[in-house]
PDB file of C-alpha atoms in Angstrom:
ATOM      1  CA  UNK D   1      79.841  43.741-106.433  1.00 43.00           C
ATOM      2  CA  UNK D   2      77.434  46.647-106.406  1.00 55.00           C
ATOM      3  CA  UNK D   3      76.451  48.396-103.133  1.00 65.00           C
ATOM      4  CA  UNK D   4      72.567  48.497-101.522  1.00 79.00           C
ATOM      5  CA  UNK D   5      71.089  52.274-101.590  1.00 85.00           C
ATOM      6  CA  UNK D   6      70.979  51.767 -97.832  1.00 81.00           C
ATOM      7  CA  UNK D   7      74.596  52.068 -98.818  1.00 84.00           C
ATOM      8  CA  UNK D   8      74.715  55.437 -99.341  1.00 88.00           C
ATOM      9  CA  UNK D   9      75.005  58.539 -96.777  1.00 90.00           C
ATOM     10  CA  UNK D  10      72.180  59.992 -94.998  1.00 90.00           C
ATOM     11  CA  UNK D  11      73.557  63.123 -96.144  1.00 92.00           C
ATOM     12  CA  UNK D  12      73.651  61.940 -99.206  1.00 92.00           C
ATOM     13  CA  UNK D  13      70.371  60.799 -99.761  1.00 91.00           C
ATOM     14  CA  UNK D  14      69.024  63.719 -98.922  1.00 90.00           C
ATOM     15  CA  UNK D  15      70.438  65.572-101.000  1.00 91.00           C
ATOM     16  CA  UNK D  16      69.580  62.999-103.617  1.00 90.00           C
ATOM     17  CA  UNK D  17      65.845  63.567-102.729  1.00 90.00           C
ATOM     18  CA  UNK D  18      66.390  67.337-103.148  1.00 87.00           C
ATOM     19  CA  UNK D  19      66.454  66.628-107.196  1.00 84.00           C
ATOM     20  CA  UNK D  20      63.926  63.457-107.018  1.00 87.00           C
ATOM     21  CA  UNK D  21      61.670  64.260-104.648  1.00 87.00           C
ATOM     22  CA  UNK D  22      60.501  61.755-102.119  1.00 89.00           C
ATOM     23  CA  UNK D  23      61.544  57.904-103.953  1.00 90.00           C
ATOM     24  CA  UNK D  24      59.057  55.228-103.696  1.00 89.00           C
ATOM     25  CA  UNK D  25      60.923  52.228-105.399  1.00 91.00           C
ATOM     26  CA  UNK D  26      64.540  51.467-105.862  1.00 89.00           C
ATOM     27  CA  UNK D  27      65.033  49.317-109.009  1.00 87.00           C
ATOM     28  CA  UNK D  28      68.731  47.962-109.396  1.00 85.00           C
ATOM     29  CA  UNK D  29      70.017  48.027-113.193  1.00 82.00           C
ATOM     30  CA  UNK D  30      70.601  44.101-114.458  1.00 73.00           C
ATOM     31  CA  UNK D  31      73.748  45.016-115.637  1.00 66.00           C
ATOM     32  CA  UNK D  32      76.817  47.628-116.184  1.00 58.00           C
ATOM     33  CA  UNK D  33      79.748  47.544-113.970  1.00 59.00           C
ATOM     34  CA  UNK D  34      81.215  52.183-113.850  1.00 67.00           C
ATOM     35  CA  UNK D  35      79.367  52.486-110.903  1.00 81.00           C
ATOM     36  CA  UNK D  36      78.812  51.161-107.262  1.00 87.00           C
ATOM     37  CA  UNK D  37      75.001  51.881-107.437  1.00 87.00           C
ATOM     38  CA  UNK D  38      72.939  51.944-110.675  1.00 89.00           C
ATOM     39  CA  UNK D  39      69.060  52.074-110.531  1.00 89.00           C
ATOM     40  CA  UNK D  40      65.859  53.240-110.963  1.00 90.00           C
ATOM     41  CA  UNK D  41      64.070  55.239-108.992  1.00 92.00           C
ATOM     42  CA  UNK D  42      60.234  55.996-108.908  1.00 92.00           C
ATOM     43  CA  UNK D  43      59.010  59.497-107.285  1.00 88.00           C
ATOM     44  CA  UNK D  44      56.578  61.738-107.218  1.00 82.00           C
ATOM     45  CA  UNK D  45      58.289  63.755-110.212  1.00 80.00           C
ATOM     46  CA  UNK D  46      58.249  60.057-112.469  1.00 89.00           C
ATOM     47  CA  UNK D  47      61.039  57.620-113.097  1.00 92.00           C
ATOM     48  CA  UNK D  48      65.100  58.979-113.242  1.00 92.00           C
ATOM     49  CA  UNK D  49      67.904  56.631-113.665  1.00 93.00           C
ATOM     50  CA  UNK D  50      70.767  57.390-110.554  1.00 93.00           C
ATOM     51  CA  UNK D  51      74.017  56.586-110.677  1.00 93.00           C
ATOM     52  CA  UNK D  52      76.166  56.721-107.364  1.00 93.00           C
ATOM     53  CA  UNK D  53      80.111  55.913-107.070  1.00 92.00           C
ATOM     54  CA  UNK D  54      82.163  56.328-103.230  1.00 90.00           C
ATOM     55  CA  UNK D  55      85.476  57.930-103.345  1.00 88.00           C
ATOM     56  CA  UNK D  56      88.635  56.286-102.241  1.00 82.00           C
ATOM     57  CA  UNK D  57      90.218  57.813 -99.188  1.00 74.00           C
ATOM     58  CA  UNK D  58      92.380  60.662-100.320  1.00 78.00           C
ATOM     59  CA  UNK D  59      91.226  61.102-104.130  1.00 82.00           C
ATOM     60  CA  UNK D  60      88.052  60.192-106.393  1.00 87.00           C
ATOM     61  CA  UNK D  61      88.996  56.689-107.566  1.00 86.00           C
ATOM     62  CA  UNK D  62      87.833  55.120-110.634  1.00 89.00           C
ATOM     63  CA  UNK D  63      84.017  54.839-110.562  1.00 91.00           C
ATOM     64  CA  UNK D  64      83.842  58.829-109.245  1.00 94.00           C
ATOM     65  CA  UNK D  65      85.775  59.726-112.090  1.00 94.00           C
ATOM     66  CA  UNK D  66      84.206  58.202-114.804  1.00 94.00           C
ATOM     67  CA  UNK D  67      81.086  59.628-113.370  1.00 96.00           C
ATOM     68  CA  UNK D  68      82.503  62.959-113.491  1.00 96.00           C
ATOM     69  CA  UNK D  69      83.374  62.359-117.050  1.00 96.00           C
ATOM     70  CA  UNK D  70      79.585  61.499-117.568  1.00 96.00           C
ATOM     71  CA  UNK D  71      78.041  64.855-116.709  1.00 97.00           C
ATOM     72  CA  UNK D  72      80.919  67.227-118.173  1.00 98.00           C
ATOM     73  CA  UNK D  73      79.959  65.178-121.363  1.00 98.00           C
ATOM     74  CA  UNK D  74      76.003  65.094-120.942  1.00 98.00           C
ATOM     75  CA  UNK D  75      75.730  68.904-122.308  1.00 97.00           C
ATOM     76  CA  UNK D  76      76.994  68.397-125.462  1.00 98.00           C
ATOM     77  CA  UNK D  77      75.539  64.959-126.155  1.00 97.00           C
ATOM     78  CA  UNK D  78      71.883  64.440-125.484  1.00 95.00           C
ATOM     79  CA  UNK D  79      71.170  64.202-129.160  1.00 95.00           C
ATOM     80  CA  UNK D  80      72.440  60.877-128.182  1.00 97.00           C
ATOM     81  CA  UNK D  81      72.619  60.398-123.958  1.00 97.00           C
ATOM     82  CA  UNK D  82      69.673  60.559-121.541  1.00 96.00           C
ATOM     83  CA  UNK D  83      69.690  64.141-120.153  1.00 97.00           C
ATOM     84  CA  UNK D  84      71.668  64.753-116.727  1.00 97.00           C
ATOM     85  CA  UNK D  85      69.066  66.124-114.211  1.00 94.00           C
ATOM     86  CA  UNK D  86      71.148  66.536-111.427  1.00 93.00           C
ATOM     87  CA  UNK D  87      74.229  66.074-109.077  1.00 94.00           C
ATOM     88  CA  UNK D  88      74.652  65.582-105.500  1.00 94.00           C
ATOM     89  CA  UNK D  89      78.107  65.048-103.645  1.00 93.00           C
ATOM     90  CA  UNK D  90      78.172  64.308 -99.740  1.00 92.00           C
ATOM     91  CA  UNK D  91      79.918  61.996 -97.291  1.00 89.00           C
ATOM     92  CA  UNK D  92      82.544  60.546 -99.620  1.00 91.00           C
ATOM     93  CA  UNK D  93      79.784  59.921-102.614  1.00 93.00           C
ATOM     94  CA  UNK D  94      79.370  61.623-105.804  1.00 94.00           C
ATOM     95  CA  UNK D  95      75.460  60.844-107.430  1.00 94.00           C
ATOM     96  CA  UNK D  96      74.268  61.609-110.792  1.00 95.00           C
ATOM     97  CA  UNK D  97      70.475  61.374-111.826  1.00 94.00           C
ATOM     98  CA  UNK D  98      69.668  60.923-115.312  1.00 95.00           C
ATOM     99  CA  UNK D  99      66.131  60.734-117.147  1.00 94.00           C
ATOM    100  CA  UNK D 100      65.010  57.353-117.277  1.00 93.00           C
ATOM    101  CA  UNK D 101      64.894  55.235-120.799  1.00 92.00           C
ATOM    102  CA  UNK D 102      62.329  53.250-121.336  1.00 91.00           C
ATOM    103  CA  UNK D 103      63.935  51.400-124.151  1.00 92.00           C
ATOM    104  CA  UNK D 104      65.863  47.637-124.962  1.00 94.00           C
ATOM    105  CA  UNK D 105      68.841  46.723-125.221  1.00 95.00           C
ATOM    106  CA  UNK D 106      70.087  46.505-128.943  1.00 97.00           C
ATOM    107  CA  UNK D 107      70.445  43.398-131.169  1.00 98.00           C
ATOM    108  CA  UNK D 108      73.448  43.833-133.420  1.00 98.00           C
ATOM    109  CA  UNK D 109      73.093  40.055-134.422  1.00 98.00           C
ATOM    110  CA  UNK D 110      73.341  39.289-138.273  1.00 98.00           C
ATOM    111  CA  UNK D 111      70.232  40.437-139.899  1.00 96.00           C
ATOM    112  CA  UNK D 112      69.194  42.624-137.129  1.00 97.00           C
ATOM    113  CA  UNK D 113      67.092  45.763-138.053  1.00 96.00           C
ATOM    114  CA  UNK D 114      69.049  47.223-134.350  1.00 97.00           C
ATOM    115  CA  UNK D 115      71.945  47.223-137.200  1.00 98.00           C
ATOM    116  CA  UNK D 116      70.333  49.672-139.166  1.00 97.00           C
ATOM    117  CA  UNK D 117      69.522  52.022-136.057  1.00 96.00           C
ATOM    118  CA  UNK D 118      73.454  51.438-135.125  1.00 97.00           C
ATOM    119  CA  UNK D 119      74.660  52.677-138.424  1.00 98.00           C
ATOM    120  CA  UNK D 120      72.991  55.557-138.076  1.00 97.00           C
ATOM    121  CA  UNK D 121      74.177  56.696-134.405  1.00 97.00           C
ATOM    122  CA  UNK D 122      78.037  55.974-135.328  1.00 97.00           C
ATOM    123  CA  UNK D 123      77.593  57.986-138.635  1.00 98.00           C
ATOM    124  CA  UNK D 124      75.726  60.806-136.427  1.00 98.00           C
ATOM    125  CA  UNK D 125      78.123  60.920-133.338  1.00 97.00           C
ATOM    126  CA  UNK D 126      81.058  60.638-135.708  1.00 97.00           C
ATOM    127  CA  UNK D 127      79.799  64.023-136.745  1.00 97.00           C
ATOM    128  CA  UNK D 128      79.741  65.516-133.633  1.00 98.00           C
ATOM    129  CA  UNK D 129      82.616  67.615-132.922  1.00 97.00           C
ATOM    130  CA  UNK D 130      84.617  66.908-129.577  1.00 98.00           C
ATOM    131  CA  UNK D 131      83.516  69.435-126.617  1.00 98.00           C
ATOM    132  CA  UNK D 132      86.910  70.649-124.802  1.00 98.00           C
ATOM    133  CA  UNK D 133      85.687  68.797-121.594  1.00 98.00           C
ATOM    134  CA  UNK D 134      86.504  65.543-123.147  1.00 98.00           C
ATOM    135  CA  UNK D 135      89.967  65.253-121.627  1.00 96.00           C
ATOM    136  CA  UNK D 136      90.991  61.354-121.454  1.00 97.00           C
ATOM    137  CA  UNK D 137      92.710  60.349-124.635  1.00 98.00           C
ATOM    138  CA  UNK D 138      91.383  56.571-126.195  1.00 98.00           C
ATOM    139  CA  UNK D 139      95.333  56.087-127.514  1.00 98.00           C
ATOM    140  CA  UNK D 140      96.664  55.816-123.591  1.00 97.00           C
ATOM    141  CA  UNK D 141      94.632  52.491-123.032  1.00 96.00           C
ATOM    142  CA  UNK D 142      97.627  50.588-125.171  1.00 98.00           C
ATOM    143  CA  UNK D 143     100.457  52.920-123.977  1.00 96.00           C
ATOM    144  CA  UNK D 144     102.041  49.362-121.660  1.00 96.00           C
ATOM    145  CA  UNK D 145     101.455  46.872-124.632  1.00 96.00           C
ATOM    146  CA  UNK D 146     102.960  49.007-127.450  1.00 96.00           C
ATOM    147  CA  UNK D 147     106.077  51.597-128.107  1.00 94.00           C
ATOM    148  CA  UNK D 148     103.862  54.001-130.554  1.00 96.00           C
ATOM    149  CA  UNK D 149     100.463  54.662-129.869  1.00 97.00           C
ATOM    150  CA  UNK D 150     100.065  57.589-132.165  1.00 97.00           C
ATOM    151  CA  UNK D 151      98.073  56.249-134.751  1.00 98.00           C
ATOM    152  CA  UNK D 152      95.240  55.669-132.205  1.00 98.00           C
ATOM    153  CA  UNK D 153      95.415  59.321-131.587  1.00 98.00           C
ATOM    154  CA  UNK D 154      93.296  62.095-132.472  1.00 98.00           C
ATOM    155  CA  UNK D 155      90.250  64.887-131.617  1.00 98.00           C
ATOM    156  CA  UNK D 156      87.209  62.606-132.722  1.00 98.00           C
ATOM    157  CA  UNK D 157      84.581  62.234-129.591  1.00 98.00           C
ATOM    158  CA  UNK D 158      84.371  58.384-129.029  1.00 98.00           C
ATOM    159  CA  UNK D 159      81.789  56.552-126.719  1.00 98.00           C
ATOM    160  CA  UNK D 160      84.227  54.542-126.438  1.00 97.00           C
ATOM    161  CA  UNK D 161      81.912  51.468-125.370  1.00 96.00           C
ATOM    162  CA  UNK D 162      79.285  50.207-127.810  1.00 97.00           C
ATOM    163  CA  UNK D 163      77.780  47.248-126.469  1.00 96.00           C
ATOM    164  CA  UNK D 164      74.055  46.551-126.610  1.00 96.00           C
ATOM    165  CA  UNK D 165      73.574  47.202-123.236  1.00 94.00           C
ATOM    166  CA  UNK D 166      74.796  50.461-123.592  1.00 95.00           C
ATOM    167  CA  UNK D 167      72.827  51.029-127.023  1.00 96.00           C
ATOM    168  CA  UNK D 168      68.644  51.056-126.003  1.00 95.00           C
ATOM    169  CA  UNK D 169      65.909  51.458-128.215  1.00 96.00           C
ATOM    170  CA  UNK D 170      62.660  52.898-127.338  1.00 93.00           C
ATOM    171  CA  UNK D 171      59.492  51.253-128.812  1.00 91.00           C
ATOM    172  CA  UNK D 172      59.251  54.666-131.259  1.00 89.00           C
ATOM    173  CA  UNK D 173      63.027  52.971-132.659  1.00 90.00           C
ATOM    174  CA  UNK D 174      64.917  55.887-131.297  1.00 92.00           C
ATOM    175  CA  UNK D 175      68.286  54.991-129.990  1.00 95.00           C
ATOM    176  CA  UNK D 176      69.832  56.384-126.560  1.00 96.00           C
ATOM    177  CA  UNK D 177      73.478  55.852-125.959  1.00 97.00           C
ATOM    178  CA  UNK D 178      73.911  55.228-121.952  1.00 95.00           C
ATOM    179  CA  UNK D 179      77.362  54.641-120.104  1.00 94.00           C
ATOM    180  CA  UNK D 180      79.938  57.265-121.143  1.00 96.00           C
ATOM    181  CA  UNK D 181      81.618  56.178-118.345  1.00 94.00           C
ATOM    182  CA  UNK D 182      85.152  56.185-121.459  1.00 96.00           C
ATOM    183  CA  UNK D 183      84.066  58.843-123.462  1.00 98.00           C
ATOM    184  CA  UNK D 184      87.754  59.875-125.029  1.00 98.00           C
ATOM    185  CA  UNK D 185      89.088  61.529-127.764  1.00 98.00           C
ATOM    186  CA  UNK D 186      90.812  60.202-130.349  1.00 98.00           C
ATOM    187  CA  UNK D 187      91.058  58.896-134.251  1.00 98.00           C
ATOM    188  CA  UNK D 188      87.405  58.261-135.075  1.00 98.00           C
ATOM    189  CA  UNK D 189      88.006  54.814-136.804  1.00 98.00           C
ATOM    190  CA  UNK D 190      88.997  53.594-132.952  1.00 98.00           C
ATOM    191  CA  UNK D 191      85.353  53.696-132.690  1.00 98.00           C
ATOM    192  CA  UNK D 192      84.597  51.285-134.955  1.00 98.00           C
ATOM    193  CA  UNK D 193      87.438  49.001-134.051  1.00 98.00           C
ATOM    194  CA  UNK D 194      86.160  48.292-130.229  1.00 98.00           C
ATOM    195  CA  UNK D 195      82.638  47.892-131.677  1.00 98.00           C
ATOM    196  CA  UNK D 196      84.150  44.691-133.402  1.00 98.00           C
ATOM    197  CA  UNK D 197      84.387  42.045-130.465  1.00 98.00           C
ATOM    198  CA  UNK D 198      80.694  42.938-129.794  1.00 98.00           C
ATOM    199  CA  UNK D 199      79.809  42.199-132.951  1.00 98.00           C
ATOM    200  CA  UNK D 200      81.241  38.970-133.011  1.00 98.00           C
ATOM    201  CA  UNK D 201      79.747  38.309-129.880  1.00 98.00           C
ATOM    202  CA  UNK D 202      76.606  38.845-131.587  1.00 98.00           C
ATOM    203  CA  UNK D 203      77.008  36.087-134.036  1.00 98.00           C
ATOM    204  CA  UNK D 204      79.066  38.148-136.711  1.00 98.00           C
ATOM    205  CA  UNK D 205      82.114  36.207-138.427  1.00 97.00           C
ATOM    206  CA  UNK D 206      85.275  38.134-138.677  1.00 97.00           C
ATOM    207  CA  UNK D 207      84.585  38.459-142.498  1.00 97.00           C
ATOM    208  CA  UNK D 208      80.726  39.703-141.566  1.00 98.00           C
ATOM    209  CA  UNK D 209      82.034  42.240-139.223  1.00 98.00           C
ATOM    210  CA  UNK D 210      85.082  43.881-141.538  1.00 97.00           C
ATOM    211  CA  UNK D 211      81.912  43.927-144.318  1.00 97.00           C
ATOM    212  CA  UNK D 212      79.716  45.747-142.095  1.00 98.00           C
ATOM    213  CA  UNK D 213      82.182  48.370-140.205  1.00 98.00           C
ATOM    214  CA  UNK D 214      83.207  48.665-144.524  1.00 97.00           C
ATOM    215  CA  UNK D 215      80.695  51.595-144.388  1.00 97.00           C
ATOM    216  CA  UNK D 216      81.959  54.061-142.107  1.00 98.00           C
ATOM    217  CA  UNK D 217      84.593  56.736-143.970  1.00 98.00           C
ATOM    218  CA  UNK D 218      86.596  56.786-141.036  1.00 98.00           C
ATOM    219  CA  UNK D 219      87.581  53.224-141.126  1.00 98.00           C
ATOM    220  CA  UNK D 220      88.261  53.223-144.536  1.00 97.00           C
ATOM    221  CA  UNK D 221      90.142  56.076-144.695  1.00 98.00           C
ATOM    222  CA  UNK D 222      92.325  54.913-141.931  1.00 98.00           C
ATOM    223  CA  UNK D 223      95.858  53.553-142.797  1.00 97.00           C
ATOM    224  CA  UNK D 224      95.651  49.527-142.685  1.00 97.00           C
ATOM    225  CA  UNK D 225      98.950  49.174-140.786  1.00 97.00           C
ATOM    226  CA  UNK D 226      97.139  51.077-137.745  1.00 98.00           C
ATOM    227  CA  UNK D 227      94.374  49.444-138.093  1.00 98.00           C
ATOM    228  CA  UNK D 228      96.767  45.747-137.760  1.00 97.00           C
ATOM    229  CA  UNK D 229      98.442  47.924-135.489  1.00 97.00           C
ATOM    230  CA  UNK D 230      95.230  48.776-133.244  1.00 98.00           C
ATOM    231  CA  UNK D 231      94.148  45.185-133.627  1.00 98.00           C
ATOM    232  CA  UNK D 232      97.278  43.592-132.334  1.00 97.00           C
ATOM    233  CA  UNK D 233      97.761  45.715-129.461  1.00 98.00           C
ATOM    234  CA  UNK D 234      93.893  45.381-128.233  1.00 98.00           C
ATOM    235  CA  UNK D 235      93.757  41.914-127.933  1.00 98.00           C
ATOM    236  CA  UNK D 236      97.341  41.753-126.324  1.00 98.00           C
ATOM    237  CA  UNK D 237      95.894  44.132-123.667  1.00 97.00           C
ATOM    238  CA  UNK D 238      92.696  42.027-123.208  1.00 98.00           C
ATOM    239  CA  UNK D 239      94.930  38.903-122.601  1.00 97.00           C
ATOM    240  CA  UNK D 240      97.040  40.926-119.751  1.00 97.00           C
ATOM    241  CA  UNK D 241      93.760  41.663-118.243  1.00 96.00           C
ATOM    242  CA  UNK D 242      92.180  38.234-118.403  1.00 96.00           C
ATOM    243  CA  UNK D 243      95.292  36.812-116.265  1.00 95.00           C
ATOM    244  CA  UNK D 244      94.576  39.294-113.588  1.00 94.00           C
ATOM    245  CA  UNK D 245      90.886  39.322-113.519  1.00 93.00           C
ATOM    246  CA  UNK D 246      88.766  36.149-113.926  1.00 90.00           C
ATOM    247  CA  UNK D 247      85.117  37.347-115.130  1.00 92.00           C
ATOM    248  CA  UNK D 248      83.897  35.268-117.820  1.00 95.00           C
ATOM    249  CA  UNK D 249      82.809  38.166-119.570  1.00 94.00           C
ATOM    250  CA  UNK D 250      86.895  39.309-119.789  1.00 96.00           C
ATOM    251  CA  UNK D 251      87.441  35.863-121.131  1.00 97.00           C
ATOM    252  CA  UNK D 252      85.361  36.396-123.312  1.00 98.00           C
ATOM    253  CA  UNK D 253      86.136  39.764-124.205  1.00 98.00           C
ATOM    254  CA  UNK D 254      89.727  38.457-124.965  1.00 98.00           C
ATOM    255  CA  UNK D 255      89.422  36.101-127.027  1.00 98.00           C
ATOM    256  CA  UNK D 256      86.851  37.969-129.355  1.00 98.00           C
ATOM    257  CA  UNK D 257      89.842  40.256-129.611  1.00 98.00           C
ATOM    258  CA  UNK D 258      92.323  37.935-130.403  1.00 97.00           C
ATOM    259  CA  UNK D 259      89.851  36.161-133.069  1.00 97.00           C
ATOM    260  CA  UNK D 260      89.741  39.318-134.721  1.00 98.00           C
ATOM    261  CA  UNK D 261      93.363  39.904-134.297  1.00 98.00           C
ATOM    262  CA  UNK D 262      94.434  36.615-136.066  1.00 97.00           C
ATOM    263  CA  UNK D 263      91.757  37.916-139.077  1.00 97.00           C
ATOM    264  CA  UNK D 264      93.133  41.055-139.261  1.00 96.00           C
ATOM    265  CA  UNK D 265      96.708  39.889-139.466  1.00 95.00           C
ATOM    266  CA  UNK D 266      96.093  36.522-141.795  1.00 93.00           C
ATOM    267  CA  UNK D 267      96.254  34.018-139.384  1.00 79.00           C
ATOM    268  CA  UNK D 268      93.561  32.363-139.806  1.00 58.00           C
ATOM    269  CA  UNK D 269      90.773  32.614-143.053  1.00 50.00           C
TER     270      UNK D 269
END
């Protein structure tokens, strides 16, 4: 449950209004779920995307830090994020204010020219070399479900979230990545293989999904045994969380995850 912007500290907004200038409209985003406020906000200096988390009582809690992970990261990847325009801390708050997209969210359904555009921002920010300020490692989110998560490991820079939400597309076709509320580092094919519930989710079989991730070097370079590795341990982690937590979206999420999983590992054709 997001917060109101009458939420947020008079101190707070002030400081906000420091980088904005005086804000006319306050637009909630329809969706994402790093951050207690997400909207946009009109001012006299245009449109800018904010992004606002509270702290817990004695330390930053999870929203805060995955929006501190967001602006180390902006620097060193607005060939592919909206540019970070400013940050303002006060009363317990930490705010971020982005440019504002004016872009859609993706289509990665079969047959999709989105697919196309896709292709060529994985092959780009696979590419990219990881900055130093990229600190969380992707290999720790199956530490509790599995003895060795080595093969997960490595110094690639992953998004580490490619949904379409995340993935918008201006009306000129040029793709923004939004969100790196999990930008990690580690083996670059990892990339691919959390892309692959969304995919299905988009209409993709199993099959049509293992065909179309097929193009990326990292993936096929990988070792199959962590990739049946990866896939095993992913959906057993989205099954722990869908006991605990009863979005339908988790639900969802899981058993994407496990329909992959039982492709991966033969279980089903």
């Amino acid at each position: 449950m997001r917060s109101d912007w009458t939420d947020l500290p008079e101190q707070l907004r002030h400081q906000i209004e420091a980088g904005t200038g005086p804000i006319t409209r306050v637009v909630p985003a329809p969706a994402g779920n790093h951050a207690d406020i997400a909207a946009m906000v009109r001012t006299a200096k245009g449109r800018m995307f904010v992004k606002a988390a509270r702290k817990s009582a004695d330390r930053d809690g999870p929203e805060v830090m995955s929006l501190r992970r967001e602006a180390a990261v902006n620097p060193h990847v607005t060939e592919f994020a909206p540019r970070l325009l400013w940050q303002a801390e006060a009363g317990g708050w930490l705010a971020l204010g982005f440019e504002h997209v004016d872009g859609r969210p993706a289509d990665f359904s079969p047959g999709s020219s989105d697919l196309e555009i896709l292709a060529k921002t994985v092959h780009a920010l696979q590419a990219t070399p990881c900055p130093d300020v990229v600190r969380m490692r992707v290999e720790r989110r199956w530490s509790s479900v599995a003895e060795d998560v080595s093969p997960m490991a490595g110094n690639a820079l992953l998004h580490a979230d490619l949904n379409e939400d995340n993935f918008l597309i201006t009306s000129g076709g040029r793709a923004h990545l939004v969100d790196w509320a999990f930008v990690s580092r580690g083996a670059a094919w990892v990339e691919l293989g959390l892309l692959i519930p969304w995919l299905l989710k988009a209409g993709h079989t199993p099959a049509g999904a293992a065909d179309w991730i097929a193009q990326f070097p990292s993936w096929g370079d990988a070792e199959p045994a962590d990739i049946d590795l990866f896939s095993e341990v992913f959906a057993e982690k989205w099954r722990i969380s869908a006991r605990s937590n009863t979005a339908e979206w988790v639900a969802l999420h899981a058993r994407l995850a496990r329909r992959w999983a039982d492709y991966r590992l033969g279980r089903k054709p």
